[in-house]
Amino acid sequence: MTDKLQYDAMFSGVIGQDYELLNLICPLATEMSRLVGIAASEYAAQTTDKLSVVELGGGTGITTLSLLTASDKFNILSIDNEPVMQNQAEKHLHKWSAEGRLAFCGDDALTALKNISDDSVNIVASAYTLHNFLNSYRQEVIEEIFRILKPGGQFINGDRYGLDDISEHTHIIQNEVGGYFKVLTKINKLDVLEHWIVHLFSDESENHVMRETVALNQLSAIGFSDITLTHRLEVNALVTAMKPAL
Ligand SMILES: C[S@@+](CC[C@H](N)C(=O)[O-])C[C@H]1O[C@@H](n2cnc3c(N)ncnc32)[C@H](O)[C@@H]1O
């Protein structure tokens, strides 16, 4: 069995059909969660201390599980303001919350971040969430992420980062839409297809889209250092950034 097959089997076991369906419709979305976990485990390898992690947009728990299995040093606060999603995560990840390694917050990301102290968190991690935010809200969220991180703390985000080349970006999105039709008509999930296409219009709208260079400049302007964008997979990529150590 390859690593990816083992990973998928483990996640299907814990998260169930939500993982299997997402993996079928948009395997790059589940891949972003896997990459967030790997980046977080690399950060954790540098210390023997327990680490506090804030997760934005935990959803049904896919990224949360990736973080929980990345390192047993993590204590995670998973934030999501959609109870239907978070209730599923609470059910799937009960074992970890019972062990005291995972807590949930149902506030929206900005409200939740504003309630966290300055310089108090080692990692802020997220997958497939920040692209949903309006640009103005995202600016405030990133300022808050910087504020709550400890010096030397890291922001890790696996997400949709639009290509600077808009023609190339449009071409990739057209292929993405084709893929949704192919997969979802085959399994006769036309309601899910409608939902994904409608949602894509929001993702692609000018007041939401996180264009690569703009997004990286935004992190730099707020004060982040060591900003990297790696693992570009179509319109998705992994971004990491550090709050400079004192
Ligand atoms: C596409 S899901 C990603 C879930 C998970 N991270 C993953 O990759 O599978 C985005 C999640 O962000 C949550 N979300 C969207 N806007 C939010 C906000 N302003 N505050 C908190 N959560 C938000 C949604 O409820 C949803 O569960």
PDB file of C-alpha atoms and ligand atoms in Angstrom:
ATOM      1  CA  MET A   1       0.000   0.000   0.000  1.00  0.00           C
ATOM      2  CA  THR A   2       1.378   3.453  -0.853  1.00  0.00           C
ATOM      3  CA  ASP A   3       1.516   6.271   1.720  1.00  0.00           C
ATOM      4  CA  LYS A   4      -1.338   8.127   0.017  1.00  0.00           C
ATOM      5  CA  LEU A   5      -3.540   4.999   0.075  1.00  0.00           C
ATOM      6  CA  GLN A   6      -2.799   4.490   3.761  1.00  0.00           C
ATOM      7  CA  TYR A   7      -3.549   8.149   4.443  1.00  0.00           C
ATOM      8  CA  ASP A   8      -6.860   7.956   2.540  1.00  0.00           C
ATOM      9  CA  ALA A   9      -7.837   4.738   4.321  1.00  0.00           C
ATOM     10  CA  MET A  10      -7.138   6.254   7.735  1.00  0.00           C
ATOM     11  CA  PHE A  11      -9.070   9.430   6.923  1.00  0.00           C
ATOM     12  CA  SER A  12     -12.031   7.526   5.468  1.00  0.00           C
ATOM     13  CA  GLY A  13     -12.056   5.483   8.667  1.00  0.00           C
ATOM     14  CA  VAL A  14     -12.295   8.544  10.919  1.00  0.00           C
ATOM     15  CA  ILE A  15     -14.112  11.119   8.776  1.00  0.00           C
ATOM     16  CA  GLY A  16     -16.173   8.669   6.686  1.00  0.00           C
ATOM     17  CA  GLN A  17     -18.172   9.609   3.578  1.00  0.00           C
ATOM     18  CA  ASP A  18     -17.396  13.340   3.845  1.00  0.00           C
ATOM     19  CA  TYR A  19     -13.735  12.563   3.210  1.00  0.00           C
ATOM     20  CA  GLU A  20     -14.424  10.071   0.446  1.00  0.00           C
ATOM     21  CA  LEU A  21     -16.745  12.452  -1.419  1.00  0.00           C
ATOM     22  CA  LEU A  22     -14.379  15.431  -1.129  1.00  0.00           C
ATOM     23  CA  ASN A  23     -11.489  13.255  -2.238  1.00  0.00           C
ATOM     24  CA  LEU A  24     -13.514  12.191  -5.257  1.00  0.00           C
ATOM     25  CA  ILE A  25     -14.736  15.669  -6.265  1.00  0.00           C
ATOM     26  CA  CYS A  26     -11.638  17.673  -5.396  1.00  0.00           C
ATOM     27  CA  PRO A  27      -8.620  15.539  -4.445  1.00  0.00           C
ATOM     28  CA  LEU A  28      -6.448  18.656  -4.359  1.00  0.00           C
ATOM     29  CA  ALA A  29      -8.515  20.019  -1.461  1.00  0.00           C
ATOM     30  CA  THR A  30      -7.763  16.950   0.679  1.00  0.00           C
ATOM     31  CA  GLU A  31      -4.146  17.139  -0.492  1.00  0.00           C
ATOM     32  CA  MET A  32      -3.914  20.684   0.908  1.00  0.00           C
ATOM     33  CA  SER A  33      -4.924  19.368   4.351  1.00  0.00           C
ATOM     34  CA  ARG A  34      -2.257  16.667   4.102  1.00  0.00           C
ATOM     35  CA  LEU A  35       0.374  19.280   3.215  1.00  0.00           C
ATOM     36  CA  VAL A  36      -0.687  21.514   6.117  1.00  0.00           C
ATOM     37  CA  GLY A  37      -0.125  18.544   8.453  1.00  0.00           C
ATOM     38  CA  ILE A  38       3.315  17.877   6.985  1.00  0.00           C
ATOM     39  CA  ALA A  39       4.355  21.541   7.351  1.00  0.00           C
ATOM     40  CA  ALA A  40       3.104  21.581  10.946  1.00  0.00           C
ATOM     41  CA  SER A  41       5.018  18.376  11.751  1.00  0.00           C
ATOM     42  CA  GLU A  42       8.209  19.981  10.407  1.00  0.00           C
ATOM     43  CA  TYR A  43       7.675  22.940  12.723  1.00  0.00           C
ATOM     44  CA  ALA A  44       7.037  20.577  15.654  1.00  0.00           C
ATOM     45  CA  ALA A  45      10.234  18.624  14.955  1.00  0.00           C
ATOM     46  CA  GLN A  46      12.256  21.685  16.017  1.00  0.00           C
ATOM     47  CA  THR A  47      11.157  21.507  19.658  1.00  0.00           C
ATOM     48  CA  THR A  48      10.287  19.131  22.484  1.00  0.00           C
ATOM     49  CA  ASP A  49       7.711  21.557  23.928  1.00  0.00           C
ATOM     50  CA  LYS A  50       3.937  21.282  23.701  1.00  0.00           C
ATOM     51  CA  LEU A  51       2.634  23.594  20.988  1.00  0.00           C
ATOM     52  CA  SER A  52      -0.599  25.551  20.800  1.00  0.00           C
ATOM     53  CA  VAL A  53      -2.302  25.468  17.424  1.00  0.00           C
ATOM     54  CA  VAL A  54      -5.266  27.529  16.248  1.00  0.00           C
ATOM     55  CA  GLU A  55      -7.068  26.125  13.233  1.00  0.00           C
ATOM     56  CA  LEU A  56      -9.349  28.318  11.109  1.00  0.00           C
ATOM     57  CA  GLY A  57     -12.273  26.647   9.325  1.00  0.00           C
ATOM     58  CA  GLY A  58     -12.034  23.122  10.693  1.00  0.00           C
ATOM     59  CA  GLY A  59     -15.064  21.955   8.686  1.00  0.00           C
ATOM     60  CA  THR A  60     -15.815  18.271   9.134  1.00  0.00           C
ATOM     61  CA  GLY A  61     -12.369  17.723  10.658  1.00  0.00           C
ATOM     62  CA  ILE A  62     -10.169  16.708   7.734  1.00  0.00           C
ATOM     63  CA  THR A  63      -7.454  19.341   8.330  1.00  0.00           C
ATOM     64  CA  THR A  64      -7.857  18.970  12.080  1.00  0.00           C
ATOM     65  CA  LEU A  65      -7.154  15.235  11.823  1.00  0.00           C
ATOM     66  CA  SER A  66      -4.140  15.932   9.636  1.00  0.00           C
ATOM     67  CA  LEU A  67      -2.804  18.238  12.381  1.00  0.00           C
ATOM     68  CA  LEU A  68      -3.653  15.839  15.221  1.00  0.00           C
ATOM     69  CA  THR A  69      -1.786  13.024  13.518  1.00  0.00           C
ATOM     70  CA  ALA A  70       1.131  15.294  12.526  1.00  0.00           C
ATOM     71  CA  SER A  71       2.427  15.636  16.091  1.00  0.00           C
ATOM     72  CA  ASP A  72       1.313  14.645  19.564  1.00  0.00           C
ATOM     73  CA  LYS A  73       2.748  17.941  20.830  1.00  0.00           C
ATOM     74  CA  PHE A  74      -0.233  19.870  19.468  1.00  0.00           C
ATOM     75  CA  ASN A  75      -3.090  21.279  21.510  1.00  0.00           C
ATOM     76  CA  ILE A  76      -5.578  22.501  18.947  1.00  0.00           C
ATOM     77  CA  LEU A  77      -8.375  25.051  19.056  1.00  0.00           C
ATOM     78  CA  SER A  78     -10.487  24.446  15.947  1.00  0.00           C
ATOM     79  CA  ILE A  79     -12.647  27.389  14.880  1.00  0.00           C
ATOM     80  CA  ASP A  80     -15.609  27.136  12.510  1.00  0.00           C
ATOM     81  CA  ASN A  81     -18.792  29.200  12.512  1.00  0.00           C
ATOM     82  CA  GLU A  82     -20.897  26.614  10.659  1.00  0.00           C
ATOM     83  CA  PRO A  83     -22.431  24.308  13.306  1.00  0.00           C
ATOM     84  CA  VAL A  84     -23.451  21.625  10.780  1.00  0.00           C
ATOM     85  CA  MET A  85     -19.791  21.216   9.806  1.00  0.00           C
ATOM     86  CA  GLN A  86     -18.353  21.571  13.295  1.00  0.00           C
ATOM     87  CA  ASN A  87     -20.821  19.096  14.809  1.00  0.00           C
ATOM     88  CA  GLN A  88     -19.501  16.473  12.404  1.00  0.00           C
ATOM     89  CA  ALA A  89     -15.905  17.271  13.356  1.00  0.00           C
ATOM     90  CA  GLU A  90     -16.817  16.960  17.044  1.00  0.00           C
ATOM     91  CA  LYS A  91     -18.307  13.537  16.351  1.00  0.00           C
ATOM     92  CA  HIS A  92     -15.430  12.325  14.174  1.00  0.00           C
ATOM     93  CA  LEU A  93     -12.684  13.586  16.477  1.00  0.00           C
ATOM     94  CA  HIS A  94     -14.247  12.819  19.851  1.00  0.00           C
ATOM     95  CA  LYS A  95     -11.268  10.651  20.868  1.00  0.00           C
ATOM     96  CA  TRP A  96      -8.886  13.628  20.695  1.00  0.00           C
ATOM     97  CA  SER A  97     -11.211  16.071  22.448  1.00  0.00           C
ATOM     98  CA  ALA A  98     -11.728  13.494  25.235  1.00  0.00           C
ATOM     99  CA  GLU A  99      -7.939  13.336  25.618  1.00  0.00           C
ATOM    100  CA  GLY A 100      -7.892  17.138  26.029  1.00  0.00           C
ATOM    101  CA  ARG A 101      -5.873  17.750  22.857  1.00  0.00           C
ATOM    102  CA  LEU A 102      -8.679  19.371  20.890  1.00  0.00           C
ATOM    103  CA  ALA A 103     -11.242  22.068  21.656  1.00  0.00           C
ATOM    104  CA  PHE A 104     -13.797  23.707  19.404  1.00  0.00           C
ATOM    105  CA  CYS A 105     -14.984  27.303  19.016  1.00  0.00           C
ATOM    106  CA  GLY A 106     -18.112  28.159  17.020  1.00  0.00           C
ATOM    107  CA  ASP A 107     -17.366  31.862  16.498  1.00  0.00           C
ATOM    108  CA  ASP A 108     -16.420  33.290  13.153  1.00  0.00           C
ATOM    109  CA  ALA A 109     -12.671  33.411  12.580  1.00  0.00           C
ATOM    110  CA  LEU A 110     -12.209  37.133  13.179  1.00  0.00           C
ATOM    111  CA  THR A 111     -14.255  37.197  16.387  1.00  0.00           C
ATOM    112  CA  ALA A 112     -12.454  34.114  17.707  1.00  0.00           C
ATOM    113  CA  LEU A 113      -9.012  35.502  16.886  1.00  0.00           C
ATOM    114  CA  LYS A 114      -9.837  38.818  18.579  1.00  0.00           C
ATOM    115  CA  ASN A 115     -10.480  36.865  21.803  1.00  0.00           C
ATOM    116  CA  ILE A 116      -6.983  35.306  21.794  1.00  0.00           C
ATOM    117  CA  SER A 117      -4.076  37.052  23.574  1.00  0.00           C
ATOM    118  CA  ASP A 118      -1.107  38.643  21.829  1.00  0.00           C
ATOM    119  CA  ASP A 119       1.959  36.420  21.235  1.00  0.00           C
ATOM    120  CA  SER A 120       0.276  33.287  22.615  1.00  0.00           C
ATOM    121  CA  VAL A 121       0.052  30.716  19.797  1.00  0.00           C
ATOM    122  CA  ASN A 122       2.767  28.649  18.075  1.00  0.00           C
ATOM    123  CA  ILE A 123       0.950  27.788  14.852  1.00  0.00           C
ATOM    124  CA  VAL A 124      -2.111  29.129  13.049  1.00  0.00           C
ATOM    125  CA  ALA A 125      -3.082  26.543  10.448  1.00  0.00           C
ATOM    126  CA  SER A 126      -5.847  26.418   7.901  1.00  0.00           C
ATOM    127  CA  ALA A 127      -6.894  24.663   4.727  1.00  0.00           C
ATOM    128  CA  TYR A 128      -9.400  25.693   2.117  1.00  0.00           C
ATOM    129  CA  THR A 129     -10.956  28.387   4.296  1.00  0.00           C
ATOM    130  CA  LEU A 130      -9.338  31.811   3.786  1.00  0.00           C
ATOM    131  CA  HIS A 131     -10.282  31.858   0.090  1.00  0.00           C
ATOM    132  CA  ASN A 132     -13.930  31.976   1.217  1.00  0.00           C
ATOM    133  CA  PHE A 133     -13.395  35.303   2.995  1.00  0.00           C
ATOM    134  CA  LEU A 134     -14.089  38.727   1.540  1.00  0.00           C
ATOM    135  CA  ASN A 135     -10.767  40.486   0.879  1.00  0.00           C
ATOM    136  CA  SER A 136     -11.415  43.124   3.580  1.00  0.00           C
ATOM    137  CA  TYR A 137     -12.299  40.457   6.196  1.00  0.00           C
ATOM    138  CA  ARG A 138      -9.249  38.393   5.207  1.00  0.00           C
ATOM    139  CA  GLN A 139      -6.979  41.411   5.707  1.00  0.00           C
ATOM    140  CA  GLU A 140      -8.251  41.768   9.292  1.00  0.00           C
ATOM    141  CA  VAL A 141      -7.946  38.012   9.907  1.00  0.00           C
ATOM    142  CA  ILE A 142      -4.318  37.968   8.774  1.00  0.00           C
ATOM    143  CA  GLU A 143      -3.509  40.976  10.982  1.00  0.00           C
ATOM    144  CA  GLU A 144      -5.030  39.086  13.924  1.00  0.00           C
ATOM    145  CA  ILE A 145      -3.097  35.909  13.058  1.00  0.00           C
ATOM    146  CA  PHE A 146       0.122  37.937  13.190  1.00  0.00           C
ATOM    147  CA  ARG A 147      -0.868  39.484  16.515  1.00  0.00           C
ATOM    148  CA  ILE A 148      -1.658  36.192  18.287  1.00  0.00           C
ATOM    149  CA  LEU A 149       1.384  34.268  17.016  1.00  0.00           C
ATOM    150  CA  LYS A 150       4.357  34.035  19.332  1.00  0.00           C
ATOM    151  CA  PRO A 151       7.557  35.470  17.881  1.00  0.00           C
ATOM    152  CA  GLY A 152       8.951  32.544  15.886  1.00  0.00           C
ATOM    153  CA  GLY A 153       5.421  31.173  15.355  1.00  0.00           C
ATOM    154  CA  GLN A 154       4.207  30.056  11.964  1.00  0.00           C
ATOM    155  CA  PHE A 155       1.160  30.602   9.766  1.00  0.00           C
ATOM    156  CA  ILE A 156       0.440  27.605   7.503  1.00  0.00           C
ATOM    157  CA  ASN A 157      -2.281  27.749   4.878  1.00  0.00           C
ATOM    158  CA  GLY A 158      -3.127  25.236   2.150  1.00  0.00           C
ATOM    159  CA  ASP A 159      -5.627  26.990  -0.049  1.00  0.00           C
ATOM    160  CA  ARG A 160      -6.718  28.362  -3.398  1.00  0.00           C
ATOM    161  CA  TYR A 161      -4.096  30.912  -4.386  1.00  0.00           C
ATOM    162  CA  GLY A 162      -5.052  32.334  -7.776  1.00  0.00           C
ATOM    163  CA  LEU A 163      -2.395  32.447 -10.461  1.00  0.00           C
ATOM    164  CA  ASP A 164      -1.043  35.883 -11.360  1.00  0.00           C
ATOM    165  CA  ASP A 165      -1.481  34.914 -15.009  1.00  0.00           C
ATOM    166  CA  ILE A 166      -5.248  35.366 -15.277  1.00  0.00           C
ATOM    167  CA  SER A 167      -5.582  33.598 -18.648  1.00  0.00           C
ATOM    168  CA  GLU A 168      -3.777  30.539 -17.288  1.00  0.00           C
ATOM    169  CA  HIS A 169      -5.904  30.721 -14.140  1.00  0.00           C
ATOM    170  CA  THR A 170      -9.133  30.803 -16.194  1.00  0.00           C
ATOM    171  CA  HIS A 171      -7.959  27.842 -18.248  1.00  0.00           C
ATOM    172  CA  ILE A 172      -7.345  25.802 -15.064  1.00  0.00           C
ATOM    173  CA  ILE A 173     -10.759  26.775 -13.649  1.00  0.00           C
ATOM    174  CA  GLN A 174     -12.433  25.677 -16.901  1.00  0.00           C
ATOM    175  CA  ASN A 175     -10.775  22.261 -16.545  1.00  0.00           C
ATOM    176  CA  GLU A 176     -11.823  22.187 -12.885  1.00  0.00           C
ATOM    177  CA  VAL A 177     -15.478  22.758 -13.853  1.00  0.00           C
ATOM    178  CA  GLY A 178     -15.206  20.009 -16.464  1.00  0.00           C
ATOM    179  CA  GLY A 179     -13.896  17.665 -13.763  1.00  0.00           C
ATOM    180  CA  TYR A 180     -16.842  18.424 -11.439  1.00  0.00           C
ATOM    181  CA  PHE A 181     -19.316  17.589 -14.216  1.00  0.00           C
ATOM    182  CA  LYS A 182     -17.503  14.370 -15.091  1.00  0.00           C
ATOM    183  CA  VAL A 183     -17.297  13.062 -11.516  1.00  0.00           C
ATOM    184  CA  LEU A 184     -20.658  14.210 -10.200  1.00  0.00           C
ATOM    185  CA  THR A 185     -22.827  13.266 -13.183  1.00  0.00           C
ATOM    186  CA  LYS A 186     -21.252   9.802 -13.104  1.00  0.00           C
ATOM    187  CA  ILE A 187     -22.426   9.253  -9.507  1.00  0.00           C
ATOM    188  CA  ASN A 188     -25.664  11.161 -10.174  1.00  0.00           C
ATOM    189  CA  LYS A 189     -25.081  13.849  -7.536  1.00  0.00           C
ATOM    190  CA  LEU A 190     -26.547  16.779  -9.448  1.00  0.00           C
ATOM    191  CA  ASP A 191     -27.450  18.657  -6.239  1.00  0.00           C
ATOM    192  CA  VAL A 192     -23.783  18.565  -5.171  1.00  0.00           C
ATOM    193  CA  LEU A 193     -22.739  19.637  -8.666  1.00  0.00           C
ATOM    194  CA  GLU A 194     -25.043  22.659  -8.512  1.00  0.00           C
ATOM    195  CA  HIS A 195     -23.668  23.565  -5.074  1.00  0.00           C
ATOM    196  CA  TRP A 196     -20.031  23.367  -6.253  1.00  0.00           C
ATOM    197  CA  ILE A 197     -20.634  25.459  -9.368  1.00  0.00           C
ATOM    198  CA  VAL A 198     -22.563  28.112  -7.443  1.00  0.00           C
ATOM    199  CA  HIS A 199     -19.803  28.209  -4.805  1.00  0.00           C
ATOM    200  CA  LEU A 200     -17.118  28.504  -7.486  1.00  0.00           C
ATOM    201  CA  PHE A 201     -18.663  31.802  -8.652  1.00  0.00           C
ATOM    202  CA  SER A 202     -18.076  33.167  -5.149  1.00  0.00           C
ATOM    203  CA  ASP A 203     -14.507  31.805  -5.030  1.00  0.00           C
ATOM    204  CA  GLU A 204     -13.696  33.394  -8.376  1.00  0.00           C
ATOM    205  CA  SER A 205     -15.297  36.784  -7.690  1.00  0.00           C
ATOM    206  CA  GLU A 206     -12.944  39.758  -7.551  1.00  0.00           C
ATOM    207  CA  ASN A 207     -13.713  40.525  -3.898  1.00  0.00           C
ATOM    208  CA  HIS A 208     -12.743  36.991  -2.806  1.00  0.00           C
ATOM    209  CA  VAL A 209      -9.986  35.669  -5.019  1.00  0.00           C
ATOM    210  CA  MET A 210      -6.545  35.397  -3.312  1.00  0.00           C
ATOM    211  CA  ARG A 211      -4.174  36.194  -6.164  1.00  0.00           C
ATOM    212  CA  GLU A 212      -0.673  34.800  -5.448  1.00  0.00           C
ATOM    213  CA  THR A 213       1.484  37.939  -5.501  1.00  0.00           C
ATOM    214  CA  VAL A 214      -1.131  40.106  -3.797  1.00  0.00           C
ATOM    215  CA  ALA A 215      -1.530  37.502  -1.038  1.00  0.00           C
ATOM    216  CA  LEU A 216       2.210  37.163  -0.429  1.00  0.00           C
ATOM    217  CA  ASN A 217       2.701  40.947  -0.429  1.00  0.00           C
ATOM    218  CA  GLN A 218      -0.137  41.247   2.058  1.00  0.00           C
ATOM    219  CA  LEU A 219       1.685  38.886   4.474  1.00  0.00           C
ATOM    220  CA  SER A 220       4.917  40.802   4.037  1.00  0.00           C
ATOM    221  CA  ALA A 221       3.236  44.194   4.613  1.00  0.00           C
ATOM    222  CA  ILE A 222       1.747  42.893   7.879  1.00  0.00           C
ATOM    223  CA  GLY A 223       5.221  41.908   9.108  1.00  0.00           C
ATOM    224  CA  PHE A 224       5.606  38.199   8.297  1.00  0.00           C
ATOM    225  CA  SER A 225       9.019  36.905   7.224  1.00  0.00           C
ATOM    226  CA  ASP A 226      10.238  33.694   5.553  1.00  0.00           C
ATOM    227  CA  ILE A 227       7.165  33.676   3.319  1.00  0.00           C
ATOM    228  CA  THR A 228       7.019  30.686   0.999  1.00  0.00           C
ATOM    229  CA  LEU A 229       4.534  29.431  -1.567  1.00  0.00           C
ATOM    230  CA  THR A 230       5.191  25.798  -2.479  1.00  0.00           C
ATOM    231  CA  HIS A 231       3.367  22.739  -3.833  1.00  0.00           C
ATOM    232  CA  ARG A 232       1.426  24.670  -6.467  1.00  0.00           C
ATOM    233  CA  LEU A 233      -1.180  22.227  -7.731  1.00  0.00           C
ATOM    234  CA  GLU A 234      -3.412  23.968 -10.281  1.00  0.00           C
ATOM    235  CA  VAL A 235      -5.055  26.881  -8.412  1.00  0.00           C
ATOM    236  CA  ASN A 236      -3.997  25.487  -5.017  1.00  0.00           C
ATOM    237  CA  ALA A 237      -0.788  26.013  -3.077  1.00  0.00           C
ATOM    238  CA  LEU A 238       0.757  25.794   0.369  1.00  0.00           C
ATOM    239  CA  VAL A 239       1.775  29.104   1.947  1.00  0.00           C
ATOM    240  CA  THR A 240       3.880  29.390   5.094  1.00  0.00           C
ATOM    241  CA  ALA A 241       5.035  32.539   6.882  1.00  0.00           C
ATOM    242  CA  MET A 242       6.816  33.229  10.174  1.00  0.00           C
ATOM    243  CA  LYS A 243       6.310  35.910  12.764  1.00  0.00           C
ATOM    244  CA  PRO A 244       9.905  37.090  13.197  1.00  0.00           C
ATOM    245  CA  ALA A 245      11.590  35.889  16.389  1.00  0.00           C
ATOM    246  CA  LEU A 246      12.562  38.660  18.829  1.00  0.00           C
TER     247      LEU A 246
HETATM  248  C1  LIG B   1     -14.100  24.276   2.504  1.00  0.00           C
HETATM  249  S1  LIG B   1     -14.260  24.093   4.227  1.00  0.00           S
HETATM  250  C2  LIG B   1     -12.645  23.492   4.667  1.00  0.00           C
HETATM  251  C3  LIG B   1     -12.703  22.522   5.797  1.00  0.00           C
HETATM  252  C4  LIG B   1     -11.390  21.811   6.093  1.00  0.00           C
HETATM  253  N1  LIG B   1     -10.376  22.733   6.524  1.00  0.00           N
HETATM  254  C5  LIG B   1     -10.919  21.041   4.886  1.00  0.00           C
HETATM  255  O1  LIG B   1      -9.978  21.474   4.222  1.00  0.00           O
HETATM  256  O2  LIG B   1     -11.551  20.033   4.573  1.00  0.00           O
HETATM  257  C6  LIG B   1     -14.242  25.752   4.827  1.00  0.00           C
HETATM  258  C7  LIG B   1     -14.734  25.865   6.259  1.00  0.00           C
HETATM  259  O3  LIG B   1     -14.535  27.199   6.698  1.00  0.00           O
HETATM  260  C8  LIG B   1     -15.648  27.581   7.472  1.00  0.00           C
HETATM  261  N2  LIG B   1     -15.726  29.037   7.438  1.00  0.00           N
HETATM  262  C9  LIG B   1     -16.021  29.817   6.375  1.00  0.00           C
HETATM  263  N3  LIG B   1     -16.008  31.116   6.742  1.00  0.00           N
HETATM  264  C10 LIG B   1     -15.691  31.133   8.059  1.00  0.00           C
HETATM  265  C11 LIG B   1     -15.504  32.192   9.005  1.00  0.00           C
HETATM  266  N4  LIG B   1     -15.652  33.464   8.668  1.00  0.00           N
HETATM  267  N5  LIG B   1     -15.185  31.857  10.262  1.00  0.00           N
HETATM  268  C12 LIG B   1     -15.012  30.543  10.631  1.00  0.00           C
HETATM  269  N6  LIG B   1     -15.180  29.522   9.775  1.00  0.00           N
HETATM  270  C13 LIG B   1     -15.510  29.809   8.508  1.00  0.00           C
HETATM  271  C14 LIG B   1     -16.824  26.905   6.816  1.00  0.00           C
HETATM  272  O4  LIG B   1     -17.908  26.747   7.707  1.00  0.00           O
HETATM  273  C15 LIG B   1     -16.224  25.565   6.403  1.00  0.00           C
HETATM  274  O5  LIG B   1     -16.410  24.572   7.379  1.00  0.00           O
END
